[in-house]
Amino acid sequence: VTDDVLFTAPLMAPAGMYPGTVTGVEPVTVETAEGPKALIRWTVTVELEGGWAEPDALSSQLFTPKSKARKWAIALGVPAEQREVRASDLVGRECMAMVIEKDGGNTGLGDILPVPKKGGKAA
């Protein structure tokens, strides 16, 4: 028997704002008291000193003007008028990831924001 490392858990990012890259946007089904619910799991990879973290969050599959999914897609550069969005439109996009503290001391993805434009003028 060898003593090779079999698993390595990603680091947990402390709450804060980080540059990141969207690495996953996938449909999932979550069991709720009302029954199964179809959602989207968003995963962002952020670099930390000594490694990386992959905070994630769930959104509904609704793509309405006030939905989290639409807000995040627009933050990633999807045109507001685009009616159909595929994972390939989102995965690989750079963003600013807001990591928040959740119940139990864990952290997760709180928001996806656009990367600040370079060379912008101060107001």
PDB file of C-alpha atoms in Angstrom:
ATOM      1  CA  VAL A   1       0.000   0.000   0.000  1.00  0.00           C
ATOM      2  CA  THR A   2       1.351   3.410  -0.932  1.00  0.00           C
ATOM      3  CA  ASP A   3       0.648   6.547   1.011  1.00  0.00           C
ATOM      4  CA  ASP A   4      -0.157   8.738  -1.997  1.00  0.00           C
ATOM      5  CA  VAL A   5      -2.512  11.665  -1.525  1.00  0.00           C
ATOM      6  CA  LEU A   6      -5.897  10.605  -2.837  1.00  0.00           C
ATOM      7  CA  PHE A   7      -7.914  13.770  -2.293  1.00  0.00           C
ATOM      8  CA  THR A   8      -7.126  17.445  -1.855  1.00  0.00           C
ATOM      9  CA  ALA A   9      -9.893  19.725  -0.657  1.00  0.00           C
ATOM     10  CA  PRO A  10      -9.891  23.251  -2.074  1.00  0.00           C
ATOM     11  CA  LEU A  11      -9.253  26.069   0.360  1.00  0.00           C
ATOM     12  CA  MET A  12     -12.178  28.057   1.744  1.00  0.00           C
ATOM     13  CA  ALA A  13     -11.949  31.711   0.734  1.00  0.00           C
ATOM     14  CA  PRO A  14     -12.503  34.159   3.590  1.00  0.00           C
ATOM     15  CA  ALA A  15     -15.365  36.616   3.051  1.00  0.00           C
ATOM     16  CA  GLY A  16     -14.342  39.412   0.689  1.00  0.00           C
ATOM     17  CA  MET A  17     -14.068  40.400  -2.971  1.00  0.00           C
ATOM     18  CA  TYR A  18     -11.781  38.413  -5.292  1.00  0.00           C
ATOM     19  CA  PRO A  19     -10.940  38.368  -8.983  1.00  0.00           C
ATOM     20  CA  GLY A  20     -12.130  35.029 -10.309  1.00  0.00           C
ATOM     21  CA  THR A  21     -13.096  32.934 -13.278  1.00  0.00           C
ATOM     22  CA  VAL A  22     -16.437  31.208 -13.768  1.00  0.00           C
ATOM     23  CA  THR A  23     -15.604  27.506 -13.959  1.00  0.00           C
ATOM     24  CA  GLY A  24     -19.064  25.961 -13.816  1.00  0.00           C
ATOM     25  CA  VAL A  25     -22.699  26.771 -14.560  1.00  0.00           C
ATOM     26  CA  GLU A  26     -24.787  23.619 -14.427  1.00  0.00           C
ATOM     27  CA  PRO A  27     -28.367  22.553 -13.808  1.00  0.00           C
ATOM     28  CA  VAL A  28     -28.985  20.722 -10.530  1.00  0.00           C
ATOM     29  CA  THR A  29     -32.077  19.393  -8.794  1.00  0.00           C
ATOM     30  CA  VAL A  30     -32.450  20.092  -5.086  1.00  0.00           C
ATOM     31  CA  GLU A  31     -34.936  18.301  -2.864  1.00  0.00           C
ATOM     32  CA  THR A  32     -37.087  20.772  -0.906  1.00  0.00           C
ATOM     33  CA  ALA A  33     -40.076  20.371   1.413  1.00  0.00           C
ATOM     34  CA  GLU A  34     -42.277  21.161  -1.606  1.00  0.00           C
ATOM     35  CA  GLY A  35     -40.518  18.557  -3.756  1.00  0.00           C
ATOM     36  CA  PRO A  36     -37.681  18.651  -6.295  1.00  0.00           C
ATOM     37  CA  LYS A  37     -36.640  22.089  -7.523  1.00  0.00           C
ATOM     38  CA  ALA A  38     -34.578  22.724 -10.692  1.00  0.00           C
ATOM     39  CA  LEU A  39     -31.795  25.251 -10.060  1.00  0.00           C
ATOM     40  CA  ILE A  40     -28.479  26.379 -11.523  1.00  0.00           C
ATOM     41  CA  ARG A  41     -25.196  25.930  -9.600  1.00  0.00           C
ATOM     42  CA  TRP A  42     -22.637  28.662 -10.343  1.00  0.00           C
ATOM     43  CA  THR A  43     -18.989  27.960  -9.441  1.00  0.00           C
ATOM     44  CA  VAL A  44     -16.185  30.523  -9.510  1.00  0.00           C
ATOM     45  CA  THR A  45     -12.509  29.753  -8.957  1.00  0.00           C
ATOM     46  CA  VAL A  46     -10.525  32.363  -7.033  1.00  0.00           C
ATOM     47  CA  GLU A  47      -6.811  32.296  -6.340  1.00  0.00           C
ATOM     48  CA  LEU A  48      -5.660  32.545  -2.755  1.00  0.00           C
ATOM     49  CA  GLU A  49      -2.253  32.639  -1.196  1.00  0.00           C
ATOM     50  CA  GLY A  50      -1.216  29.010  -1.187  1.00  0.00           C
ATOM     51  CA  GLY A  51      -3.916  27.701  -3.504  1.00  0.00           C
ATOM     52  CA  TRP A  52      -7.412  28.304  -4.818  1.00  0.00           C
ATOM     53  CA  ALA A  53     -11.002  28.147  -3.689  1.00  0.00           C
ATOM     54  CA  GLU A  54     -14.231  27.341  -5.520  1.00  0.00           C
ATOM     55  CA  PRO A  55     -17.116  29.185  -3.874  1.00  0.00           C
ATOM     56  CA  ASP A  56     -20.490  28.366  -5.382  1.00  0.00           C
ATOM     57  CA  ALA A  57     -24.104  29.473  -5.209  1.00  0.00           C
ATOM     58  CA  LEU A  58     -27.488  28.455  -6.543  1.00  0.00           C
ATOM     59  CA  SER A  59     -29.894  30.494  -8.629  1.00  0.00           C
ATOM     60  CA  SER A  60     -33.275  29.764 -10.083  1.00  0.00           C
ATOM     61  CA  GLN A  61     -33.568  28.949 -13.763  1.00  0.00           C
ATOM     62  CA  LEU A  62     -35.692  32.052 -14.268  1.00  0.00           C
ATOM     63  CA  PHE A  63     -34.182  34.619 -16.612  1.00  0.00           C
ATOM     64  CA  THR A  64     -36.349  37.618 -15.816  1.00  0.00           C
ATOM     65  CA  PRO A  65     -35.218  41.263 -15.516  1.00  0.00           C
ATOM     66  CA  LYS A  66     -34.852  40.918 -11.720  1.00  0.00           C
ATOM     67  CA  SER A  67     -33.438  37.385 -11.525  1.00  0.00           C
ATOM     68  CA  LYS A  68     -30.013  36.597 -10.084  1.00  0.00           C
ATOM     69  CA  ALA A  69     -29.160  34.484 -13.148  1.00  0.00           C
ATOM     70  CA  ARG A  70     -29.810  37.384 -15.525  1.00  0.00           C
ATOM     71  CA  LYS A  71     -27.893  39.862 -13.342  1.00  0.00           C
ATOM     72  CA  TRP A  72     -24.902  37.527 -13.190  1.00  0.00           C
ATOM     73  CA  ALA A  73     -24.984  36.743 -16.922  1.00  0.00           C
ATOM     74  CA  ILE A  74     -24.995  40.474 -17.731  1.00  0.00           C
ATOM     75  CA  ALA A  75     -22.095  41.016 -15.274  1.00  0.00           C
ATOM     76  CA  LEU A  76     -20.199  38.392 -17.278  1.00  0.00           C
ATOM     77  CA  GLY A  77     -20.759  40.268 -20.536  1.00  0.00           C
ATOM     78  CA  VAL A  78     -23.878  38.607 -21.924  1.00  0.00           C
ATOM     79  CA  PRO A  79     -25.940  41.282 -23.716  1.00  0.00           C
ATOM     80  CA  ALA A  80     -29.073  42.216 -21.734  1.00  0.00           C
ATOM     81  CA  GLU A  81     -31.281  41.528 -24.765  1.00  0.00           C
ATOM     82  CA  GLN A  82     -29.939  37.972 -25.297  1.00  0.00           C
ATOM     83  CA  ARG A  83     -32.830  35.543 -24.775  1.00  0.00           C
ATOM     84  CA  GLU A  84     -31.006  32.205 -24.638  1.00  0.00           C
ATOM     85  CA  VAL A  85     -27.844  31.719 -22.590  1.00  0.00           C
ATOM     86  CA  ARG A  86     -25.701  28.593 -22.701  1.00  0.00           C
ATOM     87  CA  ALA A  87     -23.047  27.475 -20.220  1.00  0.00           C
ATOM     88  CA  SER A  88     -20.447  28.160 -22.930  1.00  0.00           C
ATOM     89  CA  ASP A  89     -21.516  31.843 -22.860  1.00  0.00           C
ATOM     90  CA  LEU A  90     -20.507  32.013 -19.172  1.00  0.00           C
ATOM     91  CA  VAL A  91     -17.794  29.457 -18.325  1.00  0.00           C
ATOM     92  CA  GLY A  92     -14.294  30.886 -18.641  1.00  0.00           C
ATOM     93  CA  ARG A  93     -15.411  34.484 -18.123  1.00  0.00           C
ATOM     94  CA  GLU A  94     -13.478  36.618 -15.657  1.00  0.00           C
ATOM     95  CA  CYS A  95     -15.393  38.343 -12.894  1.00  0.00           C
ATOM     96  CA  MET A  96     -15.231  39.766  -9.422  1.00  0.00           C
ATOM     97  CA  ALA A  97     -16.542  37.211  -6.933  1.00  0.00           C
ATOM     98  CA  MET A  98     -18.067  38.392  -3.672  1.00  0.00           C
ATOM     99  CA  VAL A  99     -17.534  35.651  -1.098  1.00  0.00           C
ATOM    100  CA  ILE A 100     -19.870  35.801   1.893  1.00  0.00           C
ATOM    101  CA  GLU A 101     -19.980  34.031   5.235  1.00  0.00           C
ATOM    102  CA  LYS A 102     -22.828  31.552   5.503  1.00  0.00           C
ATOM    103  CA  ASP A 103     -24.397  29.730   8.408  1.00  0.00           C
ATOM    104  CA  GLY A 104     -22.017  27.407  10.205  1.00  0.00           C
ATOM    105  CA  GLY A 105     -18.929  29.511   9.465  1.00  0.00           C
ATOM    106  CA  ASN A 106     -18.592  28.322   5.874  1.00  0.00           C
ATOM    107  CA  THR A 107     -18.286  30.736   2.990  1.00  0.00           C
ATOM    108  CA  GLY A 108     -19.902  30.732  -0.421  1.00  0.00           C
ATOM    109  CA  LEU A 109     -20.489  32.829  -3.485  1.00  0.00           C
ATOM    110  CA  GLY A 110     -22.618  35.864  -2.667  1.00  0.00           C
ATOM    111  CA  ASP A 111     -22.499  37.785  -5.929  1.00  0.00           C
ATOM    112  CA  ILE A 112     -20.832  37.897  -9.336  1.00  0.00           C
ATOM    113  CA  LEU A 113     -19.823  41.359 -10.479  1.00  0.00           C
ATOM    114  CA  PRO A 114     -18.123  42.639 -13.624  1.00  0.00           C
ATOM    115  CA  VAL A 115     -14.366  43.089 -13.705  1.00  0.00           C
ATOM    116  CA  PRO A 116     -13.591  46.821 -13.341  1.00  0.00           C
ATOM    117  CA  LYS A 117     -12.671  48.443 -16.638  1.00  0.00           C
ATOM    118  CA  LYS A 118      -8.987  49.285 -16.937  1.00  0.00           C
ATOM    119  CA  GLY A 119      -7.981  52.866 -17.483  1.00  0.00           C
ATOM    120  CA  GLY A 120     -11.266  54.254 -16.220  1.00  0.00           C
ATOM    121  CA  LYS A 121     -11.294  57.849 -15.022  1.00  0.00           C
ATOM    122  CA  ALA A 122     -11.888  58.615 -11.367  1.00  0.00           C
ATOM    123  CA  ALA A 123     -15.152  60.383 -10.721  1.00  0.00           C
TER     124      ALA A 123
END
